[in-house]
């Protein structure tokens, strides 16, 4: 089976936050568990959206949903490591794009993981994918506003 390989340009990341590895994040192998890392990525994404004043669901019932996730683990992390989560957006299309993440140990910068969440905008009343709102596209997509 082919291995996932992720690579993102440094300028893709526009936000960062830090989170500690909690004792409850440790799995049976005594390191940060996959499920805990995914929860931490979701928290970093939520903090990014709050920082930029973006609601995950607006008053017109248009929201962001995650369509896929790819994670490339680079090293173990342990309790009580402090992790640095860098977050950005890229690969825009008519309906969404990718949240991208770079996770490192805050002390020393050792790589822990790279990840991406594919996302689309979704109309919860119609139960269908919706075009990206112009306000979101103009704020984040800039010239990378593909129509695929």
PDB file of C-alpha atoms in Angstrom:
ATOM      1  CA  UNK A   1       0.000   0.000   0.000  1.00  0.00           C
ATOM      2  CA  UNK A   2       1.322   3.446  -0.911  1.00  0.00           C
ATOM      3  CA  UNK A   3       2.226   5.721   1.972  1.00  0.00           C
ATOM      4  CA  UNK A   4       0.655   9.168   2.294  1.00  0.00           C
ATOM      5  CA  UNK A   5       3.173  11.946   1.724  1.00  0.00           C
ATOM      6  CA  UNK A   6       2.215  15.496   2.617  1.00  0.00           C
ATOM      7  CA  UNK A   7       4.207  18.644   1.981  1.00  0.00           C
ATOM      8  CA  UNK A   8       3.103  22.245   2.423  1.00  0.00           C
ATOM      9  CA  UNK A   9       4.874  25.532   1.693  1.00  0.00           C
ATOM     10  CA  UNK A  10       5.876  27.535   4.770  1.00  0.00           C
ATOM     11  CA  UNK A  11       3.736  30.470   3.644  1.00  0.00           C
ATOM     12  CA  UNK A  12       0.572  28.319   3.775  1.00  0.00           C
ATOM     13  CA  UNK A  13       0.437  28.716   7.559  1.00  0.00           C
ATOM     14  CA  UNK A  14      -1.170  31.902   8.860  1.00  0.00           C
ATOM     15  CA  UNK A  15      -2.182  30.947  12.410  1.00  0.00           C
ATOM     16  CA  UNK A  16      -0.685  29.058  15.315  1.00  0.00           C
ATOM     17  CA  UNK A  17      -1.805  27.784  18.675  1.00  0.00           C
ATOM     18  CA  UNK A  18      -0.303  25.565  21.340  1.00  0.00           C
ATOM     19  CA  UNK A  19      -1.832  22.670  23.213  1.00  0.00           C
ATOM     20  CA  UNK A  20      -0.418  20.289  25.787  1.00  0.00           C
ATOM     21  CA  UNK A  21      -0.541  16.546  25.397  1.00  0.00           C
ATOM     22  CA  UNK A  22      -2.808  15.493  28.251  1.00  0.00           C
ATOM     23  CA  UNK A  23      -2.484  12.221  30.127  1.00  0.00           C
ATOM     24  CA  UNK A  24      -5.847  11.210  28.603  1.00  0.00           C
ATOM     25  CA  UNK A  25      -4.334  11.676  25.108  1.00  0.00           C
ATOM     26  CA  UNK A  26      -1.893   8.803  25.673  1.00  0.00           C
ATOM     27  CA  UNK A  27      -2.705   5.413  24.147  1.00  0.00           C
ATOM     28  CA  UNK A  28      -1.695   1.846  25.014  1.00  0.00           C
ATOM     29  CA  UNK A  29       1.714   2.330  23.383  1.00  0.00           C
ATOM     30  CA  UNK A  30       2.340   5.180  25.856  1.00  0.00           C
ATOM     31  CA  UNK A  31       2.383   7.978  23.237  1.00  0.00           C
ATOM     32  CA  UNK A  32      -0.076  10.468  21.730  1.00  0.00           C
ATOM     33  CA  UNK A  33      -2.950   8.487  20.246  1.00  0.00           C
ATOM     34  CA  UNK A  34      -4.292   8.954  16.724  1.00  0.00           C
ATOM     35  CA  UNK A  35      -7.765   9.816  18.022  1.00  0.00           C
ATOM     36  CA  UNK A  36      -6.347  12.466  20.361  1.00  0.00           C
ATOM     37  CA  UNK A  37      -4.288  14.080  17.599  1.00  0.00           C
ATOM     38  CA  UNK A  38      -7.356  14.289  15.353  1.00  0.00           C
ATOM     39  CA  UNK A  39      -9.291  15.978  18.182  1.00  0.00           C
ATOM     40  CA  UNK A  40      -6.413  18.423  18.660  1.00  0.00           C
ATOM     41  CA  UNK A  41      -6.387  19.208  14.913  1.00  0.00           C
ATOM     42  CA  UNK A  42     -10.123  19.939  15.121  1.00  0.00           C
ATOM     43  CA  UNK A  43      -9.524  22.245  18.073  1.00  0.00           C
ATOM     44  CA  UNK A  44      -6.747  24.072  16.186  1.00  0.00           C
ATOM     45  CA  UNK A  45      -9.090  24.483  13.189  1.00  0.00           C
ATOM     46  CA  UNK A  46     -11.840  25.854  15.453  1.00  0.00           C
ATOM     47  CA  UNK A  47      -9.419  28.318  17.079  1.00  0.00           C
ATOM     48  CA  UNK A  48      -8.252  29.439  13.614  1.00  0.00           C
ATOM     49  CA  UNK A  49     -11.833  30.132  12.516  1.00  0.00           C
ATOM     50  CA  UNK A  50     -12.611  32.047  15.725  1.00  0.00           C
ATOM     51  CA  UNK A  51      -9.428  34.118  15.302  1.00  0.00           C
ATOM     52  CA  UNK A  52     -10.584  35.141  11.813  1.00  0.00           C
ATOM     53  CA  UNK A  53     -14.201  35.711  12.839  1.00  0.00           C
ATOM     54  CA  UNK A  54     -15.606  32.842  10.781  1.00  0.00           C
ATOM     55  CA  UNK A  55     -18.586  30.908  12.114  1.00  0.00           C
ATOM     56  CA  UNK A  56     -18.701  27.245  11.157  1.00  0.00           C
ATOM     57  CA  UNK A  57     -22.407  27.666  10.436  1.00  0.00           C
ATOM     58  CA  UNK A  58     -24.057  30.979   9.558  1.00  0.00           C
ATOM     59  CA  UNK A  59     -27.608  32.246  10.041  1.00  0.00           C
ATOM     60  CA  UNK A  60     -28.560  31.046   6.571  1.00  0.00           C
ATOM     61  CA  UNK A  61     -27.687  27.441   7.507  1.00  0.00           C
ATOM     62  CA  UNK A  62     -24.551  27.327   5.337  1.00  0.00           C
ATOM     63  CA  UNK A  63     -21.689  25.664   7.186  1.00  0.00           C
ATOM     64  CA  UNK A  64     -18.323  24.018   6.777  1.00  0.00           C
ATOM     65  CA  UNK A  65     -18.124  20.229   6.783  1.00  0.00           C
ATOM     66  CA  UNK A  66     -15.015  18.070   6.648  1.00  0.00           C
ATOM     67  CA  UNK A  67     -14.856  15.728   3.664  1.00  0.00           C
ATOM     68  CA  UNK A  68     -11.582  13.898   4.251  1.00  0.00           C
ATOM     69  CA  UNK A  69      -8.508  13.749   6.441  1.00  0.00           C
ATOM     70  CA  UNK A  70      -4.928  12.767   5.679  1.00  0.00           C
ATOM     71  CA  UNK A  71      -2.280  12.570   8.383  1.00  0.00           C
ATOM     72  CA  UNK A  72       1.425  11.861   8.064  1.00  0.00           C
ATOM     73  CA  UNK A  73       3.010  11.045  11.411  1.00  0.00           C
ATOM     74  CA  UNK A  74       6.639  12.072  11.795  1.00  0.00           C
ATOM     75  CA  UNK A  75       7.510  11.287  15.430  1.00  0.00           C
ATOM     76  CA  UNK A  76       6.020  10.275  18.732  1.00  0.00           C
ATOM     77  CA  UNK A  77       4.771  12.751  21.275  1.00  0.00           C
ATOM     78  CA  UNK A  78       4.355  12.086  24.984  1.00  0.00           C
ATOM     79  CA  UNK A  79       2.689  13.496  28.089  1.00  0.00           C
ATOM     80  CA  UNK A  80       3.260  16.411  28.965  1.00  0.00           C
ATOM     81  CA  UNK A  81       4.727  17.699  25.649  1.00  0.00           C
ATOM     82  CA  UNK A  82       3.525  21.121  24.506  1.00  0.00           C
ATOM     83  CA  UNK A  83       2.631  20.980  20.810  1.00  0.00           C
ATOM     84  CA  UNK A  84       2.590  23.857  18.337  1.00  0.00           C
ATOM     85  CA  UNK A  85      -0.181  23.667  15.717  1.00  0.00           C
ATOM     86  CA  UNK A  86       0.256  25.819  12.619  1.00  0.00           C
ATOM     87  CA  UNK A  87      -2.877  26.151  10.492  1.00  0.00           C
ATOM     88  CA  UNK A  88      -3.534  27.441   6.993  1.00  0.00           C
ATOM     89  CA  UNK A  89      -5.778  27.100   3.958  1.00  0.00           C
ATOM     90  CA  UNK A  90      -4.954  26.092   0.396  1.00  0.00           C
ATOM     91  CA  UNK A  91      -6.113  24.257  -2.730  1.00  0.00           C
ATOM     92  CA  UNK A  92      -9.372  26.157  -3.053  1.00  0.00           C
ATOM     93  CA  UNK A  93     -12.129  25.133  -5.442  1.00  0.00           C
ATOM     94  CA  UNK A  94     -15.690  26.302  -6.073  1.00  0.00           C
ATOM     95  CA  UNK A  95     -17.021  24.582  -2.951  1.00  0.00           C
ATOM     96  CA  UNK A  96     -14.145  24.511  -0.451  1.00  0.00           C
ATOM     97  CA  UNK A  97     -10.506  23.599  -0.106  1.00  0.00           C
ATOM     98  CA  UNK A  98      -8.052  22.203   2.439  1.00  0.00           C
ATOM     99  CA  UNK A  99      -7.167  23.148   5.984  1.00  0.00           C
ATOM    100  CA  UNK A 100      -3.493  22.284   6.395  1.00  0.00           C
ATOM    101  CA  UNK A 101      -1.641  21.640   9.635  1.00  0.00           C
ATOM    102  CA  UNK A 102       1.956  21.372  10.769  1.00  0.00           C
ATOM    103  CA  UNK A 103       2.420  19.978  14.273  1.00  0.00           C
ATOM    104  CA  UNK A 104       5.749  20.318  16.063  1.00  0.00           C
ATOM    105  CA  UNK A 105       7.014  20.104  19.612  1.00  0.00           C
ATOM    106  CA  UNK A 106       7.030  23.635  21.018  1.00  0.00           C
ATOM    107  CA  UNK A 107      10.395  23.003  22.681  1.00  0.00           C
ATOM    108  CA  UNK A 108      12.902  22.403  19.901  1.00  0.00           C
ATOM    109  CA  UNK A 109      10.529  22.264  16.917  1.00  0.00           C
ATOM    110  CA  UNK A 110      10.733  18.492  16.347  1.00  0.00           C
ATOM    111  CA  UNK A 111       8.174  17.526  13.678  1.00  0.00           C
ATOM    112  CA  UNK A 112       5.262  15.465  15.015  1.00  0.00           C
ATOM    113  CA  UNK A 113       2.776  15.391  12.111  1.00  0.00           C
ATOM    114  CA  UNK A 114       1.500  17.011   8.940  1.00  0.00           C
ATOM    115  CA  UNK A 115      -2.203  16.821   8.171  1.00  0.00           C
ATOM    116  CA  UNK A 116      -4.901  18.167   5.888  1.00  0.00           C
ATOM    117  CA  UNK A 117      -8.656  18.331   6.187  1.00  0.00           C
ATOM    118  CA  UNK A 118     -10.609  18.665   2.975  1.00  0.00           C
ATOM    119  CA  UNK A 119     -13.698  20.812   3.470  1.00  0.00           C
ATOM    120  CA  UNK A 120     -16.742  22.064   1.594  1.00  0.00           C
ATOM    121  CA  UNK A 121     -19.518  24.467   2.381  1.00  0.00           C
ATOM    122  CA  UNK A 122     -22.810  22.725   2.995  1.00  0.00           C
ATOM    123  CA  UNK A 123     -26.407  23.943   2.896  1.00  0.00           C
ATOM    124  CA  UNK A 124     -28.038  22.251   5.885  1.00  0.00           C
ATOM    125  CA  UNK A 125     -31.598  23.107   4.762  1.00  0.00           C
ATOM    126  CA  UNK A 126     -31.156  21.659   1.274  1.00  0.00           C
ATOM    127  CA  UNK A 127     -28.766  18.919   2.448  1.00  0.00           C
ATOM    128  CA  UNK A 128     -26.309  19.618  -0.375  1.00  0.00           C
ATOM    129  CA  UNK A 129     -22.897  21.099  -1.076  1.00  0.00           C
ATOM    130  CA  UNK A 130     -22.964  24.863  -1.576  1.00  0.00           C
ATOM    131  CA  UNK A 131     -20.560  27.237  -3.338  1.00  0.00           C
ATOM    132  CA  UNK A 132     -17.995  28.913  -1.100  1.00  0.00           C
ATOM    133  CA  UNK A 133     -19.384  32.240   0.188  1.00  0.00           C
ATOM    134  CA  UNK A 134     -17.782  35.272  -1.441  1.00  0.00           C
ATOM    135  CA  UNK A 135     -16.829  36.651   1.985  1.00  0.00           C
ATOM    136  CA  UNK A 136     -14.787  33.527   2.764  1.00  0.00           C
ATOM    137  CA  UNK A 137     -13.240  33.369  -0.718  1.00  0.00           C
ATOM    138  CA  UNK A 138     -12.178  37.020  -0.681  1.00  0.00           C
ATOM    139  CA  UNK A 139     -10.689  36.704   2.810  1.00  0.00           C
ATOM    140  CA  UNK A 140      -8.700  33.503   2.308  1.00  0.00           C
ATOM    141  CA  UNK A 141      -8.583  32.358  -1.307  1.00  0.00           C
ATOM    142  CA  UNK A 142      -7.121  35.476  -2.913  1.00  0.00           C
ATOM    143  CA  UNK A 143      -5.806  34.523  -6.326  1.00  0.00           C
ATOM    144  CA  UNK A 144      -5.994  30.767  -5.513  1.00  0.00           C
ATOM    145  CA  UNK A 145      -9.689  30.551  -6.360  1.00  0.00           C
ATOM    146  CA  UNK A 146      -9.908  27.523  -8.617  1.00  0.00           C
ATOM    147  CA  UNK A 147     -13.225  26.464 -10.083  1.00  0.00           C
ATOM    148  CA  UNK A 148     -12.741  22.709  -9.979  1.00  0.00           C
TER     149      UNK A 148
END
